[in-house]
Amino acid sequence: MDNRPIGVFDSGLGGLTVLKEIINLLPGESAVYFGDSGRAPYGTKSKETVVKYTFQNMRFLLNHDIKMVVIACNTMSAYSFRQVVKSFDIPIVEVIQPGAVTGARETKNKKLGIIGTPATISSGAYDMAVNGIDSSIEIFSKACPLFVPLAEEGREWWENDITLRIAEEYLIPLKQSGVDTLVLGCTHYPLLQNTISRVMDKGVKLVSSALETAKVVKNTVTDNNMQRNVQLKPVYRYYTSDSVEKFEPLCSAILGTEITSAERVDIEKY
Ligand code: DGL
């Protein structure tokens, strides 16, 4: 038994799509969430910068006496996972392998679309992960750099005409390539899911790594005997490096429950 919380972090709001699935699958567990909205987007930054930010985020969460950590960001998973795993003695879950597993399982015509940040796409992490599962799958990938700023900007941007126009620009080539499944290889993209599915053909299945990642988290908790005492109520804490006033309503919208206790953190101190 281990009553300590699970740490979850992302460059901003996107990791909340992963946290939501973790809460669904592990309702008894406590969690500490950090979203680095003050420095997002990460996916257009250099590898050195993303690695530095990942280590700062890790150090911040480790100050909260967590029992494991979830890197709920594809960009940090792609650029930093190997270094982070070597540097910290704590179970760490990332999001790319779970996303690849889901995509490889769902494609029937073996034409798989992957969208992500420029960093994630150029790292080739998804190509390696998918081909490691099934080398006969043909991958069509596309970086969508404007999607994260649009998702962070607020709900009115998730489904408006400008976002739709941008989505068409990014996604029509993928649509034309005949993919039957599209992996949302960025944890922010489920927030734009309605817009993305308006552009893709109806039959195209959109998959995110959130649910599969939550299953990995559950297995990690069970395999390491780290379940929280079921008699205790779960406690959730939320931190952002940007305005709490902006974070709380968006966090509430994503999690479907009102969050009023978020705190601002100066992440550069870590
Ligand atoms: N949610 C992050 C991801 O999954 C977004 C990275 C960014 O801030 O650009 O890649």
mmCIF file of C-alpha atoms and ligand atoms in Angstrom:
data_model
loop_
_atom_site.group_PDB
_atom_site.id
_atom_site.type_symbol
_atom_site.label_atom_id
_atom_site.label_comp_id
_atom_site.label_asym_id
_atom_site.label_seq_id
_atom_site.Cartn_x
_atom_site.Cartn_y
_atom_site.Cartn_z
ATOM 1 C CA MET A 1 0.000 0.000 0.000
ATOM 2 C CA ASP A 2 1.196 3.513 -0.768
ATOM 3 C CA ASN A 3 -1.019 6.513 0.033
ATOM 4 C CA ARG A 4 1.126 9.073 -1.764
ATOM 5 C CA PRO A 5 -0.273 10.818 -4.864
ATOM 6 C CA ILE A 6 0.513 10.145 -8.525
ATOM 7 C CA GLY A 7 2.299 13.074 -10.209
ATOM 8 C CA VAL A 8 1.133 14.069 -13.693
ATOM 9 C CA PHE A 9 2.586 16.840 -15.819
ATOM 10 C CA ASP A 10 2.331 18.437 -19.243
ATOM 11 C CA SER A 11 3.308 21.651 -20.987
ATOM 12 C CA GLY A 12 -0.173 22.940 -20.166
ATOM 13 C CA LEU A 13 -3.766 21.758 -20.240
ATOM 14 C CA GLY A 14 -3.356 18.716 -22.497
ATOM 15 C CA GLY A 15 -2.212 16.355 -19.758
ATOM 16 C CA LEU A 16 -5.585 16.841 -18.090
ATOM 17 C CA THR A 17 -7.053 14.619 -20.841
ATOM 18 C CA VAL A 18 -4.753 11.886 -19.492
ATOM 19 C CA LEU A 19 -5.454 12.701 -15.831
ATOM 20 C CA LYS A 20 -9.180 12.386 -16.526
ATOM 21 C CA GLU A 21 -8.738 8.783 -17.694
ATOM 22 C CA ILE A 22 -6.454 8.030 -14.728
ATOM 23 C CA ILE A 23 -9.149 9.311 -12.334
ATOM 24 C CA ASN A 24 -11.752 7.167 -14.150
ATOM 25 C CA LEU A 25 -9.659 4.012 -13.922
ATOM 26 C CA LEU A 26 -8.169 4.648 -10.473
ATOM 27 C CA PRO A 27 -10.846 6.604 -8.588
ATOM 28 C CA GLY A 28 -9.222 5.922 -5.203
ATOM 29 C CA GLU A 29 -5.856 7.435 -6.084
ATOM 30 C CA SER A 30 -4.747 10.986 -5.269
ATOM 31 C CA ALA A 31 -2.939 13.096 -7.860
ATOM 32 C CA VAL A 32 -0.841 16.228 -8.214
ATOM 33 C CA TYR A 33 -1.053 17.897 -11.627
ATOM 34 C CA PHE A 34 1.330 20.471 -13.042
ATOM 35 C CA GLY A 35 0.652 22.274 -16.343
ATOM 36 C CA ASP A 36 3.407 24.547 -17.610
ATOM 37 C CA SER A 37 1.067 26.863 -19.543
ATOM 38 C CA GLY A 38 3.382 29.793 -18.867
ATOM 39 C CA ARG A 39 6.021 28.225 -21.149
ATOM 40 C CA ALA A 40 3.806 26.329 -23.628
ATOM 41 C CA PRO A 41 4.018 25.395 -26.407
ATOM 42 C CA TYR A 42 6.954 23.017 -25.982
ATOM 43 C CA GLY A 43 6.597 21.295 -29.339
ATOM 44 C CA THR A 44 8.142 24.114 -31.346
ATOM 45 C CA LYS A 45 11.160 24.431 -29.011
ATOM 46 C CA SER A 46 14.590 22.821 -29.205
ATOM 47 C CA LYS A 47 15.335 19.442 -27.671
ATOM 48 C CA GLU A 48 17.696 21.063 -25.116
ATOM 49 C CA THR A 49 14.958 23.410 -23.923
ATOM 50 C CA VAL A 50 12.346 20.642 -23.695
ATOM 51 C CA VAL A 51 14.751 18.393 -21.747
ATOM 52 C CA LYS A 52 15.554 21.231 -19.336
ATOM 53 C CA TYR A 53 11.849 21.934 -18.800
ATOM 54 C CA THR A 54 11.119 18.232 -18.267
ATOM 55 C CA PHE A 55 13.729 18.015 -15.508
ATOM 56 C CA GLN A 56 12.372 21.152 -13.821
ATOM 57 C CA ASN A 57 8.846 19.725 -13.942
ATOM 58 C CA MET A 58 10.061 16.430 -12.489
ATOM 59 C CA ARG A 59 11.879 18.183 -9.638
ATOM 60 C CA PHE A 60 8.802 20.270 -8.860
ATOM 61 C CA LEU A 61 6.562 17.201 -8.617
ATOM 62 C CA LEU A 62 9.099 15.193 -6.636
ATOM 63 C CA ASN A 63 8.843 17.936 -3.978
ATOM 64 C CA HIS A 64 5.253 16.770 -3.472
ATOM 65 C CA ASP A 65 6.191 13.304 -2.249
ATOM 66 C CA ILE A 66 4.673 11.452 -5.194
ATOM 67 C CA LYS A 67 4.897 7.672 -5.643
ATOM 68 C CA MET A 68 5.088 7.664 -9.440
ATOM 69 C CA VAL A 69 4.985 10.137 -12.299
ATOM 70 C CA VAL A 70 3.195 10.345 -15.635
ATOM 71 C CA ILE A 71 4.735 12.417 -18.406
ATOM 72 C CA ALA A 72 1.382 13.323 -19.965
ATOM 73 C CA CYS A 73 3.015 15.005 -22.944
ATOM 74 C CA ASN A 74 4.158 13.429 -26.193
ATOM 75 C CA THR A 75 6.816 16.077 -26.803
ATOM 76 C CA MET A 76 8.531 15.501 -23.447
ATOM 77 C CA SER A 77 8.078 11.739 -23.840
ATOM 78 C CA ALA A 78 9.736 11.864 -27.274
ATOM 79 C CA TYR A 79 12.635 14.104 -26.289
ATOM 80 C CA SER A 80 13.315 13.374 -22.620
ATOM 81 C CA PHE A 81 11.933 10.017 -21.504
ATOM 82 C CA ARG A 82 15.214 8.076 -21.760
ATOM 83 C CA GLN A 83 17.205 10.690 -19.847
ATOM 84 C CA VAL A 84 14.539 11.127 -17.200
ATOM 85 C CA VAL A 85 14.240 7.382 -16.569
ATOM 86 C CA LYS A 86 17.999 7.167 -16.046
ATOM 87 C CA SER A 87 18.036 10.142 -13.671
ATOM 88 C CA PHE A 88 15.159 9.506 -11.254
ATOM 89 C CA ASP A 89 14.513 6.460 -9.108
ATOM 90 C CA ILE A 90 10.707 6.400 -9.352
ATOM 91 C CA PRO A 91 8.266 4.611 -11.694
ATOM 92 C CA ILE A 92 7.723 6.826 -14.765
ATOM 93 C CA VAL A 93 5.019 6.357 -17.420
ATOM 94 C CA GLU A 94 5.111 8.087 -20.807
ATOM 95 C CA VAL A 95 2.444 8.458 -23.511
ATOM 96 C CA ILE A 96 3.955 7.492 -26.871
ATOM 97 C CA GLN A 97 4.069 3.709 -26.527
ATOM 98 C CA PRO A 98 0.429 3.598 -25.327
ATOM 99 C CA GLY A 99 -0.612 5.821 -28.281
ATOM 100 C CA ALA A 100 1.280 3.595 -30.709
ATOM 101 C CA VAL A 101 -0.307 0.451 -29.252
ATOM 102 C CA THR A 102 -3.782 1.941 -29.646
ATOM 103 C CA GLY A 103 -3.150 3.139 -33.209
ATOM 104 C CA ALA A 104 -1.630 -0.171 -34.313
ATOM 105 C CA ARG A 105 -4.565 -2.065 -32.814
ATOM 106 C CA GLU A 106 -7.249 0.124 -34.397
ATOM 107 C CA THR A 107 -6.031 0.412 -38.009
ATOM 108 C CA LYS A 108 -7.607 -2.175 -40.275
ATOM 109 C CA ASN A 109 -6.233 -1.044 -43.652
ATOM 110 C CA LYS A 110 -2.731 -0.589 -42.120
ATOM 111 C CA LYS A 111 -2.643 3.071 -43.088
ATOM 112 C CA LEU A 112 -2.139 4.986 -39.887
ATOM 113 C CA GLY A 113 -2.131 8.765 -39.539
ATOM 114 C CA ILE A 114 -0.156 10.383 -36.711
ATOM 115 C CA ILE A 115 -0.435 14.051 -35.813
ATOM 116 C CA GLY A 116 1.672 15.763 -33.180
ATOM 117 C CA THR A 117 3.882 18.713 -32.436
ATOM 118 C CA PRO A 118 6.860 19.410 -34.736
ATOM 119 C CA ALA A 119 9.135 17.961 -32.020
ATOM 120 C CA THR A 120 7.194 14.720 -31.675
ATOM 121 C CA ILE A 121 6.848 14.174 -35.405
ATOM 122 C CA SER A 122 10.470 14.994 -36.247
ATOM 123 C CA SER A 123 11.751 12.759 -33.415
ATOM 124 C CA GLY A 124 10.357 9.707 -35.256
ATOM 125 C CA ALA A 125 9.308 8.269 -31.876
ATOM 126 C CA TYR A 126 5.879 7.161 -33.126
ATOM 127 C CA ASP A 127 7.288 5.596 -36.308
ATOM 128 C CA MET A 128 9.685 3.528 -34.208
ATOM 129 C CA ALA A 129 7.050 2.543 -31.676
ATOM 130 C CA VAL A 130 4.409 1.600 -34.297
ATOM 131 C CA ASN A 131 6.845 -0.304 -36.488
ATOM 132 C CA GLY A 132 8.126 -2.120 -33.415
ATOM 133 C CA ILE A 133 4.563 -3.415 -32.958
ATOM 134 C CA ASP A 134 3.727 -4.087 -36.649
ATOM 135 C CA SER A 135 6.214 -3.256 -39.391
ATOM 136 C CA SER A 136 3.591 -3.672 -42.125
ATOM 137 C CA ILE A 137 1.745 -0.516 -40.994
ATOM 138 C CA GLU A 138 2.278 2.448 -43.298
ATOM 139 C CA ILE A 139 2.560 5.699 -41.372
ATOM 140 C CA PHE A 140 1.450 9.118 -42.583
ATOM 141 C CA SER A 141 2.480 11.812 -40.144
ATOM 142 C CA LYS A 142 1.924 15.529 -39.941
ATOM 143 C CA ALA A 143 3.090 18.187 -37.506
ATOM 144 C CA CYS A 144 0.339 20.609 -36.451
ATOM 145 C CA PRO A 145 2.217 23.422 -34.632
ATOM 146 C CA LEU A 146 -0.757 25.767 -34.234
ATOM 147 C CA PHE A 147 -3.006 23.261 -32.484
ATOM 148 C CA VAL A 148 -1.418 23.599 -29.005
ATOM 149 C CA PRO A 149 -1.644 27.433 -28.846
ATOM 150 C CA LEU A 150 -5.262 27.184 -30.053
ATOM 151 C CA ALA A 151 -6.095 24.586 -27.392
ATOM 152 C CA GLU A 152 -4.422 26.683 -24.669
ATOM 153 C CA GLU A 153 -6.218 29.830 -25.820
ATOM 154 C CA GLY A 154 -9.560 28.671 -24.455
ATOM 155 C CA ARG A 155 -12.756 26.846 -25.297
ATOM 156 C CA GLU A 156 -14.003 29.368 -27.840
ATOM 157 C CA TRP A 157 -11.016 28.382 -30.019
ATOM 158 C CA TRP A 158 -11.518 24.640 -29.882
ATOM 159 C CA GLU A 159 -14.312 24.581 -32.449
ATOM 160 C CA ASN A 160 -14.386 27.912 -34.267
ATOM 161 C CA ASP A 161 -14.054 28.606 -38.019
ATOM 162 C CA ILE A 162 -10.424 29.723 -37.851
ATOM 163 C CA THR A 163 -9.414 26.509 -36.101
ATOM 164 C CA LEU A 164 -11.411 24.527 -38.671
ATOM 165 C CA ARG A 165 -9.594 26.284 -41.512
ATOM 166 C CA ILE A 166 -6.206 25.534 -39.912
ATOM 167 C CA ALA A 167 -7.221 21.915 -39.342
ATOM 168 C CA GLU A 168 -8.132 21.609 -43.037
ATOM 169 C CA GLU A 169 -4.713 22.909 -44.019
ATOM 170 C CA TYR A 170 -2.986 20.282 -41.849
ATOM 171 C CA LEU A 171 -5.298 17.331 -42.274
ATOM 172 C CA ILE A 172 -6.551 17.251 -45.856
ATOM 173 C CA PRO A 173 -3.304 15.631 -47.129
ATOM 174 C CA LEU A 174 -3.703 12.926 -44.469
ATOM 175 C CA LYS A 175 -7.317 12.426 -45.426
ATOM 176 C CA GLN A 176 -6.288 12.031 -49.067
ATOM 177 C CA SER A 177 -3.747 9.373 -48.164
ATOM 178 C CA GLY A 178 -6.583 7.059 -47.078
ATOM 179 C CA VAL A 179 -5.711 6.539 -43.415
ATOM 180 C CA ASP A 180 -8.484 4.732 -41.512
ATOM 181 C CA THR A 181 -7.125 5.698 -38.072
ATOM 182 C CA LEU A 182 -5.599 8.916 -36.794
ATOM 183 C CA VAL A 183 -3.515 9.001 -33.628
ATOM 184 C CA LEU A 184 -3.824 12.284 -31.737
ATOM 185 C CA GLY A 185 -0.138 12.260 -30.823
ATOM 186 C CA CYS A 186 -0.364 15.260 -28.550
ATOM 187 C CA THR A 187 -2.355 15.310 -25.351
ATOM 188 C CA HIS A 188 -3.819 18.714 -26.239
ATOM 189 C CA TYR A 189 -5.451 17.451 -29.431
ATOM 190 C CA PRO A 190 -8.439 15.687 -27.846
ATOM 191 C CA LEU A 191 -9.598 19.223 -26.971
ATOM 192 C CA LEU A 192 -9.870 19.912 -30.726
ATOM 193 C CA GLN A 193 -11.364 16.504 -31.456
ATOM 194 C CA ASN A 194 -14.687 17.831 -32.825
ATOM 195 C CA THR A 195 -12.885 20.094 -35.279
ATOM 196 C CA ILE A 196 -10.475 17.343 -36.313
ATOM 197 C CA SER A 197 -13.289 14.892 -36.936
ATOM 198 C CA ARG A 198 -15.167 17.481 -39.020
ATOM 199 C CA VAL A 199 -12.202 17.503 -41.416
ATOM 200 C CA MET A 200 -11.451 13.776 -41.511
ATOM 201 C CA ASP A 201 -13.860 11.312 -43.163
ATOM 202 C CA LYS A 202 -16.539 9.949 -40.841
ATOM 203 C CA GLY A 203 -15.091 6.452 -40.972
ATOM 204 C CA VAL A 204 -11.673 7.570 -39.712
ATOM 205 C CA LYS A 205 -11.154 6.542 -36.109
ATOM 206 C CA LEU A 206 -9.495 9.145 -33.879
ATOM 207 C CA VAL A 207 -7.435 7.686 -31.055
ATOM 208 C CA SER A 208 -5.683 9.350 -28.160
ATOM 209 C CA SER A 209 -3.138 7.774 -25.849
ATOM 210 C CA ALA A 210 -5.028 8.851 -22.728
ATOM 211 C CA LEU A 211 -6.987 5.678 -22.007
ATOM 212 C CA GLU A 212 -4.139 3.307 -22.868
ATOM 213 C CA THR A 213 -1.765 5.393 -20.722
ATOM 214 C CA ALA A 214 -4.196 5.210 -17.807
ATOM 215 C CA LYS A 215 -4.170 1.405 -18.156
ATOM 216 C CA VAL A 216 -0.362 1.432 -17.939
ATOM 217 C CA VAL A 217 -0.616 3.625 -14.824
ATOM 218 C CA LYS A 218 -3.084 1.179 -13.270
ATOM 219 C CA ASN A 219 -0.803 -1.785 -14.026
ATOM 220 C CA THR A 220 2.197 0.070 -12.588
ATOM 221 C CA VAL A 221 0.298 0.800 -9.370
ATOM 222 C CA THR A 222 -0.847 -2.828 -9.086
ATOM 223 C CA ASP A 223 2.477 -4.438 -10.070
ATOM 224 C CA ASN A 224 4.354 -2.340 -7.508
ATOM 225 C CA ASN A 225 1.742 -2.849 -4.774
ATOM 226 C CA MET A 226 1.267 0.902 -4.571
ATOM 227 C CA GLN A 227 -2.519 1.137 -4.187
ATOM 228 C CA ARG A 228 -3.826 3.850 -1.895
ATOM 229 C CA ASN A 229 -5.864 2.793 1.124
ATOM 230 C CA VAL A 230 -9.460 2.561 -0.152
ATOM 231 C CA GLN A 231 -10.787 4.031 3.132
ATOM 232 C CA LEU A 232 -9.087 7.350 2.341
ATOM 233 C CA LYS A 233 -10.677 9.981 0.127
ATOM 234 C CA PRO A 234 -8.567 10.927 -2.884
ATOM 235 C CA VAL A 235 -6.989 14.381 -2.851
ATOM 236 C CA TYR A 236 -6.248 16.291 -6.062
ATOM 237 C CA ARG A 237 -3.925 19.272 -6.304
ATOM 238 C CA TYR A 238 -3.462 21.434 -9.381
ATOM 239 C CA TYR A 239 -0.582 23.735 -10.270
ATOM 240 C CA THR A 240 0.011 25.999 -13.246
ATOM 241 C CA SER A 241 2.911 28.258 -14.171
ATOM 242 C CA ASP A 242 0.462 30.778 -15.653
ATOM 243 C CA SER A 243 -2.686 32.529 -14.507
ATOM 244 C CA VAL A 244 -4.866 30.511 -12.119
ATOM 245 C CA GLU A 245 -7.876 32.500 -13.354
ATOM 246 C CA LYS A 246 -7.317 31.174 -16.863
ATOM 247 C CA PHE A 247 -6.382 27.651 -15.766
ATOM 248 C CA GLU A 248 -9.273 26.854 -13.448
ATOM 249 C CA PRO A 249 -12.230 27.183 -15.868
ATOM 250 C CA LEU A 250 -10.424 25.248 -18.587
ATOM 251 C CA CYS A 251 -9.313 22.579 -16.111
ATOM 252 C CA SER A 252 -12.908 22.320 -14.887
ATOM 253 C CA ALA A 253 -14.215 22.013 -18.462
ATOM 254 C CA ILE A 254 -11.781 19.218 -19.302
ATOM 255 C CA LEU A 255 -12.265 17.235 -16.085
ATOM 256 C CA GLY A 256 -16.019 17.870 -15.931
ATOM 257 C CA THR A 257 -15.856 18.972 -12.293
ATOM 258 C CA GLU A 258 -15.344 22.395 -10.751
ATOM 259 C CA ILE A 259 -11.733 23.125 -9.794
ATOM 260 C CA THR A 260 -11.201 26.207 -7.618
ATOM 261 C CA SER A 261 -8.029 25.351 -5.717
ATOM 262 C CA ALA A 262 -5.288 25.637 -8.359
ATOM 263 C CA GLU A 263 -2.054 27.359 -7.368
ATOM 264 C CA ARG A 264 0.468 29.241 -9.395
ATOM 265 C CA VAL A 265 4.078 28.079 -9.298
ATOM 266 C CA ASP A 266 7.334 29.712 -10.358
ATOM 267 C CA ILE A 267 8.773 26.713 -12.205
ATOM 268 C CA GLU A 268 12.065 28.453 -13.002
ATOM 269 C CA LYS A 269 13.009 27.960 -9.331
ATOM 270 C CA TYR A 270 13.264 24.190 -9.779
HETATM 271 N N1 DGL B 1 0.589 18.162 -24.725
HETATM 272 C C1 DGL B 1 1.894 18.280 -25.362
HETATM 273 C C2 DGL B 1 2.168 17.050 -26.204
HETATM 274 O O1 DGL B 1 1.519 16.037 -25.984
HETATM 275 C C3 DGL B 1 1.963 19.569 -26.096
HETATM 276 C C4 DGL B 1 3.360 20.043 -26.297
HETATM 277 C C5 DGL B 1 3.454 21.521 -26.565
HETATM 278 O O2 DGL B 1 3.334 22.276 -25.609
HETATM 279 O O3 DGL B 1 3.687 21.889 -27.719
HETATM 280 O O4 DGL B 1 3.026 17.034 -27.035
#
